[in-house]
CSV table of C-alpha atoms and ligand atoms in Angstrom, one decimal:
chain,number,residue,atom,x,y,z
A,16,VAL,CA,65.7,-58.3,41.2
A,17,THR,CA,65.3,-55.3,39.4
A,18,ASP,CA,67.6,-53.3,37.4
A,19,ALA,CA,65.4,-49.8,38.6
A,20,ALA,CA,67.9,-47.0,40.0
A,21,PRO,CA,67.5,-46.4,44.0
A,22,PRO,CA,65.0,-43.6,45.0
A,23,SER,CA,67.2,-40.2,45.3
A,24,PRO,CA,68.4,-39.3,48.8
A,25,SER,CA,66.3,-37.2,50.4
A,26,PRO,CA,68.2,-33.4,51.1
A,27,PRO,CA,67.7,-33.4,54.3
A,28,PRO,CA,65.0,-31.8,56.9
A,29,GLY,CA,65.3,-27.9,56.3
A,30,THR,CA,67.4,-27.7,52.8
A,31,LEU,CA,66.6,-24.4,51.3
A,32,LEU,CA,64.6,-25.6,47.8
A,33,ALA,CA,63.2,-22.4,46.3
A,34,THR,CA,61.9,-18.8,47.2
A,35,ALA,CA,59.5,-16.8,44.8
A,36,GLU,CA,57.2,-13.8,45.7
A,37,ALA,CA,54.0,-12.3,44.8
A,38,PRO,CA,52.4,-8.8,45.4
A,39,GLY,CA,48.5,-7.9,46.1
A,40,LYS,CA,46.7,-6.3,44.2
A,41,ALA,CA,44.7,-3.1,44.6
A,42,ILE,CA,41.2,-2.7,42.8
A,43,LEU,CA,40.8,1.2,41.9
A,44,LEU,CA,37.6,1.0,39.2
A,45,GLY,CA,35.6,-1.7,38.7
A,46,GLU,CA,35.0,-4.4,41.6
A,47,HIS,CA,32.0,-5.8,41.1
A,48,ALA,CA,30.7,-5.4,37.7
A,49,VAL,CA,33.6,-6.7,37.1
A,50,VAL,CA,31.8,-10.5,37.4
A,51,TYR,CA,28.9,-9.2,35.3
A,52,GLY,CA,31.5,-9.0,32.5
A,53,HIS,CA,32.9,-5.1,33.1
A,54,PRO,CA,36.3,-3.4,32.6
A,55,ALA,CA,37.5,-2.9,35.8
A,56,LEU,CA,41.4,-1.1,36.4
A,57,ALA,CA,43.4,-3.0,39.1
A,58,GLY,CA,46.9,-2.8,40.2
A,59,ALA,CA,50.2,-4.6,41.7
A,60,LEU,CA,51.0,-3.4,45.2
A,61,GLY,CA,54.4,-2.7,45.9
A,62,ARG,CA,53.4,-5.5,49.3
A,63,GLY,CA,52.7,-9.4,49.3
A,64,VAL,CA,54.2,-12.5,49.9
A,65,ARG,CA,57.3,-14.1,50.2
A,66,VAL,CA,57.2,-18.2,50.3
A,67,THR,CA,60.3,-19.9,50.6
A,68,VAL,CA,60.9,-23.7,50.5
A,69,ARG,CA,62.4,-26.1,53.0
A,70,ALA,CA,62.7,-29.6,52.8
A,71,ASP,CA,60.3,-31.0,55.4
A,72,PRO,CA,59.1,-35.1,55.7
A,73,GLN,CA,55.9,-34.5,57.1
A,74,GLY,CA,55.2,-32.8,54.2
A,75,PRO,CA,53.0,-31.2,52.1
A,76,ARG,CA,52.5,-28.6,55.2
A,77,LEU,CA,52.2,-24.8,54.8
A,78,HIS,CA,53.6,-22.4,57.5
A,79,PRO,CA,50.8,-19.5,57.0
A,80,GLY,CA,53.1,-17.2,59.0
A,81,PRO,CA,55.1,-16.9,62.5
A,82,LEU,CA,52.6,-17.1,65.2
A,83,ALA,CA,50.5,-20.0,63.6
A,84,ALA,CA,50.2,-23.5,63.3
A,85,PRO,CA,51.3,-25.3,60.2
A,86,VAL,CA,48.3,-26.7,57.8
A,87,PRO,CA,48.6,-29.3,55.8
A,88,ILE,CA,48.3,-28.9,51.8
A,89,ARG,CA,45.5,-31.4,51.6
A,90,GLU,CA,41.5,-31.4,50.6
A,91,GLY,CA,39.5,-31.6,52.9
A,92,ASP,CA,41.2,-31.5,56.4
A,93,GLY,CA,43.5,-28.5,55.4
A,94,GLY,CA,40.4,-25.9,56.2
A,95,ALA,CA,39.8,-23.6,52.7
A,96,LEU,CA,43.6,-22.6,52.8
A,97,GLY,CA,45.2,-26.5,52.5
A,98,THR,CA,42.6,-27.4,49.9
A,99,ALA,CA,43.8,-24.2,47.8
A,100,LEU,CA,46.9,-25.1,48.2
A,101,ALA,CA,46.8,-28.9,47.3
A,102,ARG,CA,45.4,-28.1,44.2
A,103,VAL,CA,48.5,-25.9,44.0
A,104,LEU,CA,50.9,-28.5,44.1
A,105,ALA,CA,48.7,-31.5,42.4
A,106,ASP,CA,48.7,-28.8,39.3
A,107,VAL,CA,52.3,-27.5,39.6
A,108,ALA,CA,54.7,-30.5,40.7
A,109,PRO,CA,52.0,-33.4,41.2
A,110,GLY,CA,55.1,-35.7,42.9
A,111,LEU,CA,56.2,-33.3,45.7
A,112,ARG,CA,56.0,-34.6,48.8
A,113,GLN,CA,58.3,-34.0,51.5
A,114,VAL,CA,58.2,-30.0,51.3
A,115,ALA,CA,57.0,-27.2,53.3
A,116,LEU,CA,56.4,-23.9,52.3
A,117,VAL,CA,57.0,-21.2,54.6
A,118,ALA,CA,54.9,-18.0,53.7
A,119,GLU,CA,55.7,-14.6,55.0
A,120,GLY,CA,53.6,-11.7,54.1
A,121,SER,CA,52.8,-7.7,54.8
A,122,LEU,CA,49.1,-7.6,53.8
A,123,PRO,CA,46.6,-8.0,56.0
A,124,LEU,CA,44.7,-10.7,55.0
A,125,GLY,CA,40.6,-10.4,54.2
A,126,SER,CA,41.1,-7.5,53.3
A,127,GLY,CA,40.2,-7.1,50.2
A,128,LEU,CA,44.2,-6.8,49.0
A,129,GLY,CA,44.6,-10.1,47.1
A,130,SER,CA,46.3,-11.8,49.7
A,131,SER,CA,45.2,-15.5,48.8
A,132,ALA,CA,45.5,-14.6,45.1
A,133,ALA,CA,49.4,-13.7,46.2
A,134,LEU,CA,49.9,-16.5,48.4
A,135,SER,CA,48.7,-18.9,45.8
A,136,VAL,CA,50.6,-17.5,43.8
A,137,ALA,CA,53.7,-16.4,45.3
A,138,CYS,CA,53.7,-20.8,46.7
A,139,ALA,CA,52.8,-22.0,42.7
A,140,ARG,CA,56.1,-20.2,41.1
A,141,ALA,CA,58.1,-21.9,44.7
A,142,LEU,CA,57.3,-25.2,43.6
A,143,ALA,CA,57.4,-24.8,39.8
A,144,GLN,CA,61.3,-23.4,40.7
A,145,THR,CA,61.6,-27.0,43.3
A,146,ALA,CA,60.5,-29.7,40.0
A,147,GLY,CA,62.5,-27.4,38.2
A,148,ALA,CA,59.7,-26.6,36.0
A,149,PRO,CA,59.0,-22.9,35.0
A,150,LEU,CA,55.1,-21.8,34.4
A,151,SER,CA,54.1,-19.3,31.5
A,152,PRO,CA,51.8,-16.6,32.5
A,153,ASP,CA,48.6,-18.3,30.9
A,154,ARG,CA,49.3,-21.5,32.8
A,155,LEU,CA,49.8,-19.5,36.0
A,156,TYR,CA,47.0,-17.8,36.0
A,157,ASP,CA,45.1,-21.0,35.6
A,158,VAL,CA,46.4,-22.6,38.1
A,159,VAL,CA,46.1,-19.5,40.6
A,160,ARG,CA,42.2,-19.3,39.3
A,161,HIS,CA,41.7,-23.3,40.4
A,162,ALA,CA,43.7,-22.1,43.9
A,163,GLU,CA,40.8,-19.5,44.0
A,164,GLU,CA,37.7,-21.2,43.6
A,165,VAL,CA,38.2,-22.2,46.5
A,166,PHE,CA,37.7,-18.8,48.5
A,167,HIS,CA,35.5,-17.0,46.0
A,168,GLY,CA,33.0,-19.4,44.0
A,169,ASN,CA,33.8,-18.7,40.8
A,170,PRO,CA,36.1,-15.5,40.7
A,171,SER,CA,36.5,-13.2,37.8
A,172,GLY,CA,40.0,-13.2,37.7
A,173,VAL,CA,40.8,-9.3,37.8
A,174,ASP,CA,42.9,-10.4,41.6
A,175,GLN,CA,45.1,-13.5,39.8
A,176,ALA,CA,45.5,-11.9,36.8
A,177,THR,CA,46.6,-8.4,38.3
A,178,VAL,CA,48.7,-10.7,40.8
A,179,VAL,CA,50.4,-12.9,38.4
A,180,ARG,CA,50.4,-9.5,35.7
A,181,GLY,CA,52.2,-6.6,37.7
A,182,GLY,CA,51.6,-3.5,36.3
A,183,VAL,CA,48.8,-1.6,36.4
A,184,LEU,CA,45.7,-3.2,33.8
A,185,LEU,CA,42.3,-2.9,32.6
A,186,PHE,CA,40.5,-6.2,33.2
A,187,ARG,CA,37.4,-8.1,31.3
A,188,ARG,CA,36.6,-11.4,31.8
A,189,ALA,CA,36.5,-14.4,29.8
A,190,SER,CA,33.6,-15.3,28.4
A,191,THR,CA,31.5,-18.8,28.5
A,192,GLU,CA,32.4,-19.9,25.5
A,193,PRO,CA,34.9,-22.8,25.9
A,194,GLY,CA,38.9,-22.2,26.0
A,195,ALA,CA,38.1,-18.2,26.2
A,196,ARG,CA,40.4,-15.8,27.9
A,197,PRO,CA,39.8,-12.3,29.4
A,198,HIS,CA,40.8,-9.2,28.5
A,199,VAL,CA,43.5,-7.9,29.7
A,200,THR,CA,44.6,-4.6,28.7
A,201,PRO,CA,48.4,-3.4,30.5
A,202,VAL,CA,47.8,0.6,32.1
A,203,THR,CA,50.9,2.3,32.4
A,204,PRO,CA,50.5,5.7,34.2
A,205,ALA,CA,51.6,8.8,32.7
A,206,ARG,CA,53.6,9.8,37.0
A,207,PRO,CA,54.1,7.4,39.3
A,208,LEU,CA,51.3,6.3,41.6
A,209,HIS,CA,51.1,5.5,45.1
A,210,LEU,CA,47.6,5.1,47.4
A,211,VAL,CA,46.8,5.6,51.4
A,212,VAL,CA,45.5,2.2,52.1
A,213,ALA,CA,43.4,1.6,55.1
A,214,MET,CA,41.6,-0.5,57.2
A,215,LEU,CA,39.3,-2.1,60.3
A,216,ARG,CA,37.9,-5.2,60.0
A,217,PRO,CA,38.7,-7.6,58.0
A,218,HIS,CA,36.3,-8.3,55.0
A,219,THR,CA,32.6,-11.1,55.6
A,220,GLY,CA,33.7,-12.5,52.4
A,221,THR,CA,33.9,-11.9,48.7
A,222,ARG,CA,31.9,-14.9,47.7
A,223,GLU,CA,29.2,-13.4,50.5
A,224,ALA,CA,29.1,-10.0,48.9
A,225,VAL,CA,29.2,-11.0,45.5
A,226,ALA,CA,26.6,-12.7,46.1
A,227,ALA,CA,24.3,-10.5,48.7
A,228,LEU,CA,24.3,-8.0,45.2
A,229,ARG,CA,23.4,-11.2,42.7
A,230,GLU,CA,20.3,-11.5,45.2
A,231,ARG,CA,20.5,-7.3,45.2
A,232,ARG,CA,19.9,-7.7,41.1
A,233,ASP,CA,17.5,-10.5,40.8
A,234,ARG,CA,14.8,-7.9,42.8
A,235,HIS,CA,16.5,-4.7,41.1
A,236,PRO,CA,17.0,-6.2,37.3
A,237,ARG,CA,17.4,-2.5,35.3
A,238,THR,CA,18.6,-0.3,38.1
A,239,VAL,CA,21.8,-2.4,39.5
A,240,ASP,CA,22.8,-2.9,36.3
A,241,GLY,CA,22.6,0.4,34.9
A,242,LEU,CA,24.9,1.2,38.4
A,243,MET,CA,26.7,-1.8,37.3
A,244,ALA,CA,28.0,-0.6,33.7
A,245,GLU,CA,28.4,2.5,35.1
A,246,LEU,CA,31.5,1.4,37.4
A,247,GLY,CA,32.6,-0.3,34.3
A,248,ALA,CA,32.2,3.7,32.6
A,249,LEU,CA,34.2,4.5,35.1
A,250,ALA,CA,37.4,2.0,34.8
A,251,LEU,CA,37.4,2.9,31.4
A,252,ASP,CA,37.9,7.0,32.1
A,253,GLY,CA,40.2,5.8,35.6
A,254,ALA,CA,42.8,4.5,33.5
A,255,ARG,CA,42.5,7.4,30.3
A,256,ALA,CA,42.7,9.6,33.4
A,257,LEU,CA,46.0,7.1,34.6
A,258,GLU,CA,47.7,7.5,31.5
A,259,SER,CA,47.0,11.5,30.9
A,260,GLY,CA,48.8,11.9,34.3
A,261,CYS,CA,44.8,13.8,36.1
A,262,PRO,CA,45.0,12.7,39.3
A,263,GLY,CA,42.2,14.8,40.0
A,264,ARG,CA,40.1,13.8,37.7
A,265,LEU,CA,41.2,9.8,39.1
A,266,GLY,CA,39.8,11.3,42.7
A,267,GLU,CA,36.4,12.4,41.2
A,268,LEU,CA,36.4,8.9,40.2
A,269,MET,CA,36.7,6.5,43.1
A,270,ASP,CA,34.4,9.6,44.6
A,271,LEU,CA,31.3,8.0,42.0
A,272,SER,CA,32.2,4.7,42.6
A,273,HIS,CA,32.6,4.7,46.5
A,274,GLY,CA,28.8,6.4,46.0
A,275,ILE,CA,27.9,3.7,43.5
A,276,LEU,CA,29.3,0.5,45.5
A,277,ALA,CA,27.4,2.3,48.3
A,278,ALA,CA,24.3,2.2,46.4
A,279,LEU,CA,24.9,-1.4,45.8
A,280,GLY,CA,24.6,-2.5,49.1
A,281,VAL,CA,28.7,-3.3,49.3
A,282,SER,CA,29.8,-0.8,52.2
A,283,SER,CA,30.0,-0.2,55.6
A,284,ASP,CA,30.1,2.5,58.3
A,285,ASP,CA,33.4,1.5,59.1
A,286,LEU,CA,34.4,1.6,55.1
A,287,ASP,CA,32.1,5.1,54.4
A,288,HIS,CA,34.0,6.5,58.1
A,289,LEU,CA,37.8,6.0,56.7
A,290,VAL,CA,36.4,7.7,52.9
A,291,HIS,CA,35.3,10.3,54.7
A,292,LEU,CA,38.2,10.6,57.3
A,293,ALA,CA,40.3,9.9,54.5
A,294,ARG,CA,38.3,12.8,52.4
A,295,ARG,CA,38.8,15.4,54.8
A,296,ALA,CA,42.5,15.0,55.3
A,297,GLY,CA,42.3,16.2,51.7
A,298,ALA,CA,42.9,13.0,50.4
A,299,LEU,CA,41.4,14.2,46.3
A,300,GLY,CA,39.0,11.0,46.3
A,301,ALA,CA,38.4,7.6,48.1
A,302,LYS,CA,36.8,4.4,47.5
A,303,LEU,CA,36.2,0.8,49.6
A,304,THR,CA,38.5,-1.5,47.6
A,305,GLY,CA,37.8,-5.3,46.4
A,306,ALA,CA,35.0,-7.0,47.5
A,307,GLY,CA,33.9,-4.3,50.5
A,308,VAL,CA,31.9,-5.0,53.5
A,309,GLY,CA,34.5,-4.2,55.7
A,310,GLY,CA,37.9,-4.4,54.0
A,311,ALA,CA,40.8,-1.5,52.9
A,312,ILE,CA,39.4,1.7,51.5
A,313,ILE,CA,41.9,3.6,49.1
A,314,ALA,CA,42.9,7.4,49.6
A,315,LEU,CA,44.6,9.1,46.6
A,316,PRO,CA,46.5,11.7,48.0
A,317,GLY,CA,47.6,15.5,46.3
A,318,GLN,CA,51.4,16.8,45.8
A,319,ALA,CA,51.6,18.0,48.2
A,320,PRO,CA,55.0,16.7,50.7
A,321,ASP,CA,52.6,16.4,53.7
A,322,ALA,CA,49.1,14.5,51.6
A,323,ALA,CA,49.7,11.8,52.2
A,324,GLN,CA,51.0,11.6,55.9
A,325,ARG,CA,48.0,14.0,57.3
A,326,ILE,CA,45.4,10.9,55.5
A,327,LEU,CA,47.6,8.3,57.2
A,328,ASP,CA,47.1,10.3,61.2
A,329,ALA,CA,42.9,10.6,59.9
A,330,MET,CA,43.4,7.1,59.3
A,331,THR,CA,45.6,5.6,62.1
A,332,THR,CA,43.7,8.3,65.3
A,333,VAL,CA,40.5,6.1,64.3
A,334,GLY,CA,42.6,2.7,64.8
A,335,ALA,CA,43.2,1.8,61.0
A,336,VAL,CA,45.9,-0.3,60.2
A,337,ALA,CA,47.3,2.2,57.3
A,338,PHE,CA,49.9,2.6,55.4
A,339,LEU,CA,51.2,4.2,52.3
A,340,ALA,CA,51.3,1.9,48.7
A,341,ARG,CA,53.2,2.2,45.4
A,342,VAL,CA,50.8,0.8,42.9
A,343,GLY,CA,52.0,-0.7,39.4
A,344,GLU,CA,55.1,-2.8,40.7
A,345,PRO,CA,56.3,-4.7,37.6
A,346,PRO,CA,56.3,-8.3,38.3
A,347,THR,CA,58.7,-9.7,41.6
A,348,GLY,CA,60.3,-12.6,42.2
A,349,SER,CA,60.4,-15.4,40.3
A,350,PRO,CA,59.8,-15.6,36.3
A,351,GLY,CA,56.2,-18.1,35.8
B,420,LIG,O1,38.4,-10.6,46.4
B,420,LIG,P1,38.2,-9.5,46.5
B,420,LIG,O2,38.0,-9.0,48.0
B,420,LIG,O3,39.4,-9.1,46.2
B,420,LIG,O4,37.6,-8.8,45.2
B,420,LIG,C1,37.5,-9.0,44.3
B,420,LIG,C2,36.6,-8.4,43.4
B,420,LIG,C3,35.2,-8.8,43.6
B,420,LIG,O5,34.4,-8.2,41.8
B,420,LIG,C4,34.0,-8.6,44.1
B,420,LIG,C5,34.4,-10.3,42.7
B,420,LIG,C6,35.6,-10.8,41.4
B,420,LIG,O6,35.4,-12.1,41.9
B,420,LIG,O7,36.2,-9.9,41.0
């Protein structure tokens, strides 16, 4: 005999339990240098990921997209995606099993636009809603950082901070002191910021690009450290250019940054080609964004009404996927 309450009945399969969103991100200046403690300037994109939670007796599992087979949300046999989301689930709603997470998005994957951080943030928000336990932004950042370690090894945290907080921000990674938090300073652009984003192929991997640069730094510490410090200084200059509404200056800073990133070995023929085409089509500046070695470029259009379209046309004539994105979107979706 037991006087425990009977378990509450499960909702019928397919029942909608929660929906949440998260934006992608673009690093405007300071990628790679941010790994070494220098500042980076990044902004949330007006494109992202939406996640719906539905009752599913075969859960927990993820439906990554309309054409992809469901992935079990489990450490190990769920691959990197299943392992990362198993961490999110264990951190946010450990008791929740019979759920399917259905993801829809408008971000190219593996291109340095924060698709994995956006997926983790949207999943964490949706699971927190389902469990009725909202997450503070700091807690959400920690949950997503834990998941991102699966993809990135030891990420600086700039992707997660930008996707969680939205807007445009200057980010400096946390020191190695126990309990230290990153420094995040919001940046308010004097005028709306739109960038052309373009890519020809996914990048070869953030973890790989960061590791290759670390080896180069071991061989050439003085030069690489000097160039990293310059990239961080360009990020600070970029924040000031945005706040004072100087797009021409921001464009120049982007060009300088691309040159330094190429010197550091994280550009590639396709990225250099897109950057040159964008400049020839009138961009005020253009550079790779994110880890590099493939992935996306960003280009800053001038003020003319057809400025963005000219760059988009130049990108699509060489077969690139390209779109115009508003940068600095406020946080989307449910709180937390
Ligand atoms: O994952 P991506 O492509 O957004 O690159 C992240 C930016 C890096 O600075 C290269 C790595 C990091 O952890 O900050």
